[in-house]
Short mmCIF file of C-alpha atoms and ligand atoms in Angstrom, two decimals:
data_model
loop_
_atom_site.label_atom_id
_atom_site.label_comp_id
_atom_site.label_asym_id
_atom_site.label_seq_id
_atom_site.Cartn_x
_atom_site.Cartn_y
_atom_site.Cartn_z
CA MET A 1 -1.42 9.83 22.12
CA ILE A 2 1.17 9.05 19.17
CA ASP A 3 -0.31 8.49 15.98
CA PHE A 4 1.27 6.22 13.92
CA ARG A 5 -1.22 5.48 11.53
CA SER A 6 -0.45 8.67 9.14
CA ASP A 7 1.46 12.12 8.53
CA THR A 8 -2.33 13.02 8.35
CA VAL A 9 -3.20 12.92 11.67
CA THR A 10 -0.72 16.23 12.17
CA GLN A 11 -1.91 18.74 14.29
CA PRO A 12 -2.00 22.33 13.63
CA CYS A 13 0.65 24.68 15.84
CA GLN A 14 0.20 27.62 17.33
CA GLN A 15 1.72 29.76 15.53
CA MET A 16 -0.28 27.88 11.92
CA ARG A 17 -3.41 28.34 13.85
CA LEU A 18 -1.91 32.48 15.06
CA LEU A 19 -1.89 33.01 10.89
CA MET A 20 -5.60 31.08 10.24
CA SER A 21 -6.71 33.78 12.16
CA ASN A 22 -5.68 36.70 11.09
CA ALA A 23 -6.31 35.66 7.40
CA GLN A 24 -7.61 38.22 5.35
CA VAL A 25 -10.66 36.68 3.49
CA GLY A 26 -13.70 36.40 0.78
CA ASP A 27 -15.39 34.94 -0.95
CA ASP A 28 -13.58 32.83 -2.68
CA VAL A 29 -16.16 31.89 -6.06
CA TYR A 30 -16.30 35.24 -6.27
CA GLY A 31 -12.10 35.31 -7.26
CA ASP A 32 -12.25 37.91 -3.26
CA ASP A 33 -11.13 35.77 -0.85
CA PRO A 34 -7.24 37.78 -0.99
CA THR A 35 -4.92 34.96 1.01
CA VAL A 36 -6.29 32.38 -1.33
CA ASN A 37 -4.72 34.07 -4.38
CA GLU A 38 -1.76 35.45 -2.91
CA LEU A 39 -1.32 31.14 -1.92
CA GLU A 40 -2.50 29.90 -5.72
CA GLN A 41 0.52 32.86 -7.43
CA TRP A 42 2.50 31.87 -5.24
CA ALA A 43 2.42 28.18 -5.29
CA ALA A 44 2.08 28.29 -9.27
CA LYS A 45 5.45 30.56 -9.35
CA ARG A 46 7.08 28.17 -6.18
CA HIS A 47 6.44 24.73 -8.30
CA GLY A 48 6.90 26.38 -11.79
CA PHE A 49 3.88 26.11 -12.91
CA ALA A 50 1.37 29.45 -15.16
CA ALA A 51 -1.17 28.63 -12.18
CA SER A 52 -2.69 26.88 -9.25
CA LEU A 53 -5.52 25.61 -7.14
CA PHE A 54 -6.08 24.87 -3.69
CA VAL A 55 -8.65 22.22 -3.02
CA SER A 56 -10.14 20.73 -0.45
CA SER A 57 -8.22 17.10 -0.43
CA GLY A 58 -5.54 15.36 -2.51
CA THR A 59 -7.97 13.27 -3.94
CA GLN A 60 -10.10 15.88 -5.29
CA ALA A 61 -6.45 17.12 -6.49
CA ASN A 62 -6.13 14.15 -8.77
CA LEU A 63 -9.81 14.03 -9.57
CA LEU A 64 -9.64 17.70 -11.13
CA GLY A 65 -6.20 17.07 -12.87
CA ILE A 66 -7.42 13.77 -14.61
CA LEU A 67 -10.59 15.18 -15.70
CA SER A 68 -8.82 18.96 -17.15
CA HIS A 69 -6.31 15.85 -19.02
CA CYS A 70 -8.73 13.78 -20.02
CA GLU A 71 -12.54 13.66 -21.89
CA ARG A 72 -15.29 10.67 -21.34
CA GLY A 73 -13.93 7.87 -23.39
CA ASP A 74 -10.32 8.88 -22.98
CA GLU A 75 -8.20 6.89 -20.61
CA TYR A 76 -5.04 7.60 -18.41
CA LEU A 77 -1.87 5.31 -17.43
CA CYS A 78 -1.39 4.60 -13.86
CA GLY A 79 0.38 2.65 -11.72
CA GLN A 80 -1.74 -0.72 -10.39
CA SER A 81 -0.91 0.25 -6.61
CA ALA A 82 -1.36 4.00 -7.22
CA HIS A 83 -3.74 6.87 -5.23
CA ASN A 84 -5.89 7.31 -7.80
CA TYR A 85 -5.96 3.98 -9.39
CA ARG A 86 -6.46 1.92 -5.75
CA TYR A 87 -7.86 4.06 -3.31
CA GLU A 88 -10.42 7.85 -4.87
CA ALA A 89 -12.98 5.49 -5.17
CA GLY A 90 -12.68 5.10 -8.54
CA GLY A 91 -13.59 8.45 -9.55
CA ALA A 92 -11.98 9.10 -12.52
CA ALA A 93 -14.29 6.45 -14.19
CA VAL A 94 -17.67 7.30 -12.08
CA LEU A 95 -17.18 11.39 -12.25
CA GLY A 96 -15.74 11.78 -15.94
CA SER A 97 -16.18 8.26 -17.08
CA VAL A 98 -12.27 8.50 -17.84
CA GLN A 99 -11.29 4.82 -17.71
CA PRO A 100 -7.23 3.78 -16.08
CA GLN A 101 -5.56 1.38 -17.19
CA PRO A 102 -3.10 0.00 -14.54
CA ILE A 103 0.03 -1.41 -15.16
CA GLU A 104 2.13 -2.86 -12.68
CA ASN A 105 4.29 -1.12 -10.05
CA GLU A 106 8.06 -1.98 -11.07
CA PRO A 107 9.08 -2.91 -6.75
CA ASP A 108 10.64 0.46 -7.26
CA GLY A 109 7.62 1.90 -7.39
CA SER A 110 8.39 3.11 -11.24
CA LEU A 111 6.71 1.83 -14.30
CA CYS A 112 8.42 0.19 -16.57
CA PHE A 113 8.37 1.75 -20.64
CA ASN A 114 8.02 -1.48 -22.56
CA LYS A 115 4.79 -2.19 -20.83
CA LEU A 116 3.56 1.23 -20.99
CA ALA A 117 3.99 1.79 -24.19
CA SER A 118 2.40 -1.67 -24.97
CA ALA A 119 -1.12 -0.36 -22.78
CA ILE A 120 -1.25 2.10 -25.34
CA LYS A 121 -3.82 2.51 -27.50
CA PRO A 122 -3.96 2.54 -31.11
CA ASP A 123 -5.83 5.49 -33.20
CA ASP A 124 -8.89 3.40 -33.75
CA SER A 125 -12.82 3.56 -32.65
CA HIS A 126 -12.42 -0.04 -31.00
CA PHE A 127 -10.44 1.68 -28.02
CA ALA A 128 -10.42 4.11 -25.46
CA ARG A 129 -7.84 7.03 -26.27
CA THR A 130 -5.03 7.32 -24.54
CA ARG A 131 -4.15 10.92 -22.64
CA LEU A 132 -2.23 10.77 -20.01
CA LEU A 133 -0.21 9.30 -18.16
CA SER A 134 0.22 9.77 -13.96
CA LEU A 135 2.26 8.83 -11.49
CA GLU A 136 3.40 8.94 -8.24
CA ASN A 137 6.38 10.33 -5.63
CA THR A 138 6.85 9.29 -3.44
CA ILE A 139 4.63 5.76 -3.79
CA GLY A 140 4.46 4.03 -0.95
CA GLY A 141 7.55 6.17 0.53
CA LYS A 142 9.45 5.26 -1.91
CA VAL A 143 11.11 7.79 -4.29
CA LEU A 144 11.60 8.29 -7.65
CA SER A 145 14.70 9.58 -9.34
CA LEU A 146 14.91 12.51 -11.28
CA ALA A 147 16.49 10.17 -14.43
CA TYR A 148 13.23 8.30 -13.96
CA LEU A 149 11.09 11.63 -14.06
CA LYS A 150 13.36 12.65 -17.10
CA GLN A 151 13.40 9.60 -18.99
CA ALA A 152 8.95 9.61 -18.34
CA ARG A 153 9.17 13.57 -20.05
CA ALA A 154 10.37 11.80 -23.03
CA PHE A 155 8.20 9.09 -23.28
CA THR A 156 5.78 11.23 -22.82
CA TYR A 157 6.31 13.41 -25.43
CA LYS A 158 7.14 10.61 -27.76
CA HIS A 159 3.92 8.88 -27.47
CA GLN A 160 1.76 12.72 -27.35
CA LEU A 161 0.18 12.13 -23.96
CA ALA A 162 0.00 14.72 -20.30
CA LEU A 163 2.22 14.02 -17.38
CA HIS A 164 0.52 13.98 -14.02
CA LEU A 165 1.99 13.89 -10.42
CA ASP A 166 0.28 13.33 -7.87
CA GLY A 167 2.49 14.64 -6.07
CA ALA A 168 0.73 14.24 -2.28
CA ARG A 169 4.51 13.75 -0.73
CA VAL A 170 5.91 15.33 -3.71
CA TYR A 171 7.86 17.17 -0.64
CA ASN A 172 9.10 14.18 1.22
CA ALA A 173 11.22 13.34 -2.51
CA ALA A 174 12.35 16.21 -2.69
CA VAL A 175 13.70 16.92 1.13
CA ALA A 176 15.04 12.64 0.55
CA LEU A 177 16.66 13.80 -2.85
CA ASN A 178 18.30 17.62 -1.49
CA VAL A 179 17.22 18.73 -4.47
CA ASP A 180 14.66 22.14 -4.96
CA ILE A 181 10.49 20.75 -5.79
CA LYS A 182 11.43 22.32 -9.36
CA GLU A 183 13.92 19.95 -10.03
CA ILE A 184 10.76 17.33 -10.16
CA SER A 185 8.12 19.40 -11.05
CA GLN A 186 9.58 20.26 -14.11
CA TYR A 187 9.25 17.42 -15.79
CA PHE A 188 5.37 17.52 -15.57
CA ASP A 189 2.43 18.97 -17.20
CA SER A 190 0.47 19.12 -13.41
CA MET A 191 0.93 18.33 -9.94
CA THR A 192 -1.00 17.95 -7.51
CA VAL A 193 0.75 18.76 -3.41
CA CYS A 194 -1.07 17.71 -0.46
CA LEU A 195 -1.09 20.44 2.41
CA SER A 196 -2.53 18.35 5.08
CA LYS A 197 -0.18 15.58 5.78
CA GLY A 198 3.55 16.00 6.18
CA LEU A 199 3.02 19.15 5.98
CA GLY A 200 1.20 19.67 9.04
CA ALA A 201 -2.25 22.35 7.75
CA PRO A 202 -5.74 20.66 8.35
CA VAL A 203 -6.51 20.97 5.25
CA GLY A 204 -6.04 21.62 1.64
CA SER A 205 -4.20 20.62 -1.60
CA LEU A 206 -3.15 22.21 -5.10
CA LEU A 207 -3.28 21.56 -8.77
CA LEU A 208 -0.65 22.97 -10.62
CA GLY A 209 -0.72 23.19 -14.28
CA ASP A 210 -0.99 25.82 -16.98
CA GLU A 211 -3.60 28.45 -17.25
CA ALA A 212 -5.76 26.76 -19.26
CA PHE A 213 -5.49 23.59 -17.64
CA ILE A 214 -6.02 25.41 -14.44
CA LYS A 215 -9.86 27.15 -15.39
CA LYS A 216 -10.70 24.12 -16.88
CA ALA A 217 -10.45 22.49 -13.46
CA ARG A 218 -11.61 25.45 -11.48
CA ARG A 219 -15.01 24.98 -13.22
CA LEU A 220 -14.71 21.14 -12.41
CA ARG A 221 -14.57 21.81 -9.14
CA LYS A 222 -17.30 23.57 -8.21
CA MET A 223 -19.31 21.41 -10.44
CA LEU A 224 -17.84 18.95 -8.02
CA GLY A 225 -19.32 21.16 -4.58
CA GLY A 226 -15.70 21.90 -4.12
CA GLY A 227 -16.04 25.92 -4.40
CA MET A 228 -15.24 26.86 -0.98
CA ARG A 229 -16.01 30.53 0.52
CA GLN A 230 -13.82 32.35 2.78
CA ALA A 231 -11.41 29.73 1.95
CA GLY A 232 -8.39 31.73 3.09
CA ILE A 233 -8.50 30.79 6.50
CA LEU A 234 -7.67 26.94 5.53
CA ALA A 235 -5.24 29.15 2.38
CA ALA A 236 -3.19 30.71 4.88
CA ALA A 237 -2.28 27.13 6.68
CA GLY A 238 -1.45 26.04 3.87
CA TYR A 239 1.65 28.97 2.74
CA TYR A 240 2.44 28.64 6.58
CA ALA A 241 3.42 25.06 6.13
CA LEU A 242 4.48 25.17 2.52
CA THR A 243 7.00 27.96 3.86
CA HIS A 244 7.94 26.60 7.06
CA ASN A 245 7.36 22.61 7.66
CA VAL A 246 9.48 22.15 4.73
CA SER A 247 13.00 21.06 5.69
CA ARG A 248 11.01 19.48 8.73
CA LEU A 249 10.81 16.63 7.02
CA ALA A 250 14.51 14.94 7.60
CA GLU A 251 14.07 14.60 10.89
CA ASP A 252 10.37 12.05 9.90
CA HIS A 253 12.77 10.26 7.82
CA GLU A 254 16.14 9.86 10.36
CA ASN A 255 13.24 9.11 12.91
CA ALA A 256 11.79 6.78 9.52
CA GLN A 257 15.37 5.29 9.64
CA TYR A 258 15.24 4.60 13.26
CA LEU A 259 12.18 3.04 13.62
CA ALA A 260 12.82 0.75 10.30
CA HIS A 261 15.98 -1.10 12.13
CA GLN A 262 14.95 -0.58 16.01
CA LEU A 263 11.49 -2.75 14.49
CA ASN A 264 14.30 -5.03 13.10
CA THR A 265 15.68 -6.25 16.00
CA LEU A 266 11.77 -7.56 18.09
CA PRO A 267 11.27 -11.16 17.51
CA GLY A 268 9.10 -11.49 14.41
CA PHE A 269 9.79 -8.33 12.96
CA ASP A 270 11.28 -7.94 9.87
CA THR A 271 11.73 -4.58 7.07
CA GLN A 272 14.35 -6.61 5.55
CA ASN A 273 12.03 -6.44 2.02
CA TYR A 274 11.37 -2.59 2.54
CA ALA A 275 13.88 0.24 1.79
CA VAL A 276 13.63 3.19 3.65
CA HIS A 277 13.47 6.48 1.33
CA THR A 278 11.32 8.56 3.72
CA ASN A 279 8.56 9.10 6.23
CA ILE A 280 7.05 5.81 5.21
CA VAL A 281 8.46 1.72 7.10
CA LEU A 282 6.57 -1.43 6.01
CA VAL A 283 7.32 -4.40 7.66
CA ASP A 284 6.73 -7.76 7.77
CA ILE A 285 5.40 -9.63 11.30
CA ASP A 286 4.97 -13.24 11.95
CA GLU A 287 1.95 -14.95 11.92
CA LYS A 288 2.40 -15.91 15.44
CA VAL A 289 2.87 -12.98 16.75
CA ASP A 290 -0.68 -11.63 17.32
CA ILE A 291 -0.36 -8.66 15.86
CA PHE A 292 -3.82 -7.13 16.57
CA ALA A 293 -3.97 -8.32 20.23
CA ILE A 294 -0.56 -5.90 20.91
CA SER A 295 -2.23 -2.62 19.10
CA ALA A 296 -5.12 -2.60 21.77
CA ALA A 297 -2.75 -3.12 24.54
CA LEU A 298 -0.95 -0.19 22.72
CA LYS A 299 -4.28 1.78 22.71
CA GLU A 300 -3.98 1.23 26.28
CA GLN A 301 -0.68 2.51 26.56
CA GLY A 302 -1.52 5.79 23.87
CA ILE A 303 -0.17 4.45 21.03
CA ILE A 304 -1.68 4.24 18.38
CA ILE A 305 -0.69 1.86 15.01
CA THR A 306 -2.91 0.08 12.42
CA PRO A 307 -2.26 -3.55 12.83
CA GLY A 308 -1.69 -5.81 9.57
CA TYR A 309 1.26 -8.78 8.76
CA GLN A 310 2.71 -8.51 5.40
CA GLY A 311 3.88 -5.36 5.11
CA MET A 312 2.86 -3.39 7.89
CA ARG A 313 2.81 0.42 7.96
CA PHE A 314 4.59 3.11 10.48
CA VAL A 315 3.99 6.77 9.01
CA THR A 316 6.77 9.43 11.13
CA HIS A 317 5.84 13.13 10.68
CA LYS A 318 6.15 15.92 12.95
CA ASP A 319 3.89 14.61 16.33
CA VAL A 320 6.09 11.64 15.93
CA THR A 321 9.21 12.21 18.04
CA ARG A 322 12.91 9.79 18.77
CA ASP A 323 11.55 9.36 22.10
CA ASP A 324 7.85 8.84 20.85
CA VAL A 325 10.38 6.07 19.08
CA ASP A 326 11.70 4.43 21.93
CA ARG A 327 7.97 4.59 23.83
CA LEU A 328 6.97 2.36 20.89
CA ILE A 329 9.42 -0.31 20.39
CA SER A 330 10.08 -0.49 24.80
CA ALA A 331 6.39 -1.37 24.52
CA MET A 332 5.80 -3.94 21.68
CA ALA A 333 9.18 -5.63 23.40
CA LYS A 334 7.49 -6.12 26.33
CA LEU A 335 4.07 -6.68 24.97
CA LEU A 336 6.44 -9.43 22.93
CA ASN A 337 7.76 -10.82 25.54
C1 PLP B 401 -3.12 10.80 0.96
C2 PLP B 401 -3.36 11.26 -0.60
C3 PLP B 401 -4.13 11.21 -1.77
C4 PLP B 401 -5.69 11.78 -1.04
O1 PLP B 401 -4.97 12.68 -0.41
P1 PLP B 401 -6.03 13.32 0.28
O2 PLP B 401 -6.07 14.19 0.66
O3 PLP B 401 -6.41 12.38 1.36
O4 PLP B 401 -7.92 13.05 -0.65
C5 PLP B 401 -3.26 10.99 -2.84
N1 PLP B 401 -2.19 10.47 -3.74
C6 PLP B 401 -1.26 9.85 -2.58
C7 PLP B 401 -0.34 9.42 -2.97
C8 PLP B 401 -1.59 10.22 -1.21
O5 PLP B 401 -1.29 9.48 -0.43
#
C-alpha cells in the first residue's frame, strides 16, 4: 500500500524494532524505567528545556501543556485552525475548564498581534483570565518564521502570558528552515513534539518545559490515565526517531514539492493557492472531477488518499518514495482520462 493520507501511517523500521525489543524497562509510574528516564533527560537537554515528559500522543501533550499553564476559569489564545482548538475534542475546556479564545489565522498560519492584543481580557471579574498564547509550527504544513517567533516572545513578555508551541511537526519546520531545533524552541515556555508522525515512531510525544511545569504535567498525566508502565519499549522508538529520522525529512519535503508540481499538471487540479513548505500538499479540485470514485479506484491499485475538493490534502513521509509519487500521478492521469 502507498498511503498519502498522513505521516502518522509510517511503519517502524527494523532497526527501530530491534532497539525496542532490546530496551531495558521498568515501571515508569515508579520512575523505574531507565529507557524512559534517559529519553526524558536527553530530550530536555536536546531541546533546551529543564525537563520533559514522555506521553502517549500529541493530543495528550497539548492538553497537559494547557492544563499545566492554566487553572479553571483561565483562557488560552490560539488560532482558529489550531489543532488544539479544532481537533482535540475540546479537551482543555471539557477536562480543565480552560476556555479557548481562537483568533483567525493569517494566510501564512501566523496570528496577528493586534488581533491577539484586543482579545486579551482586562483584569476584571467579568472575564476569564488570559494566561497563555499557543502557537503551532508547522501549521497546515506551513512554517512560521524565526522572526515571527521572536515577536511572539516579545508580545507574551509584554502581556505577561506564557507561550506554548504545538510542535507536532516542529522538526519539519526546523529542517525546512535549515536550523537546529533550539533556534525554534528557545522562544517557548513549553513545546510538544510528535514522535509518531514523520519521525516514524509507532507511539508517543514529548512535552517540554521547566521543572515545576513538568512536575504538574506528570500529575495530570496520571490523572488522565496516561501513566504507562514498561514504556521504555516505546521510548526506545522515540529516541531512535529523534536520532535517525530528522535530517531525512528533507526528502519528504522535496517529494512534496514534486507531488504538488505533478498534481498541478492533472486536469481539474490546482495547487496554486497553496505554498508547499514541508511535507503537506494541498490542492483544489474542480467539482466536475469525481474524486471519490478516483479514490476508490486508486485503493484497488494499492494507493490510499483522503478525497476532498477544497484544499484536499496529500502528505509525504518516509514510506513514500519519488517512484510512489509517480505511480500515484500516472494512475490518476489514467483515471481522469
Ligand atoms: C497530529 C497533531 C496533534 C495530535 O497528535 P496525536 O498524536 O494525533 O494526538 C497535535 N497537533 C498537531 C499540529 C498535529 O498535527
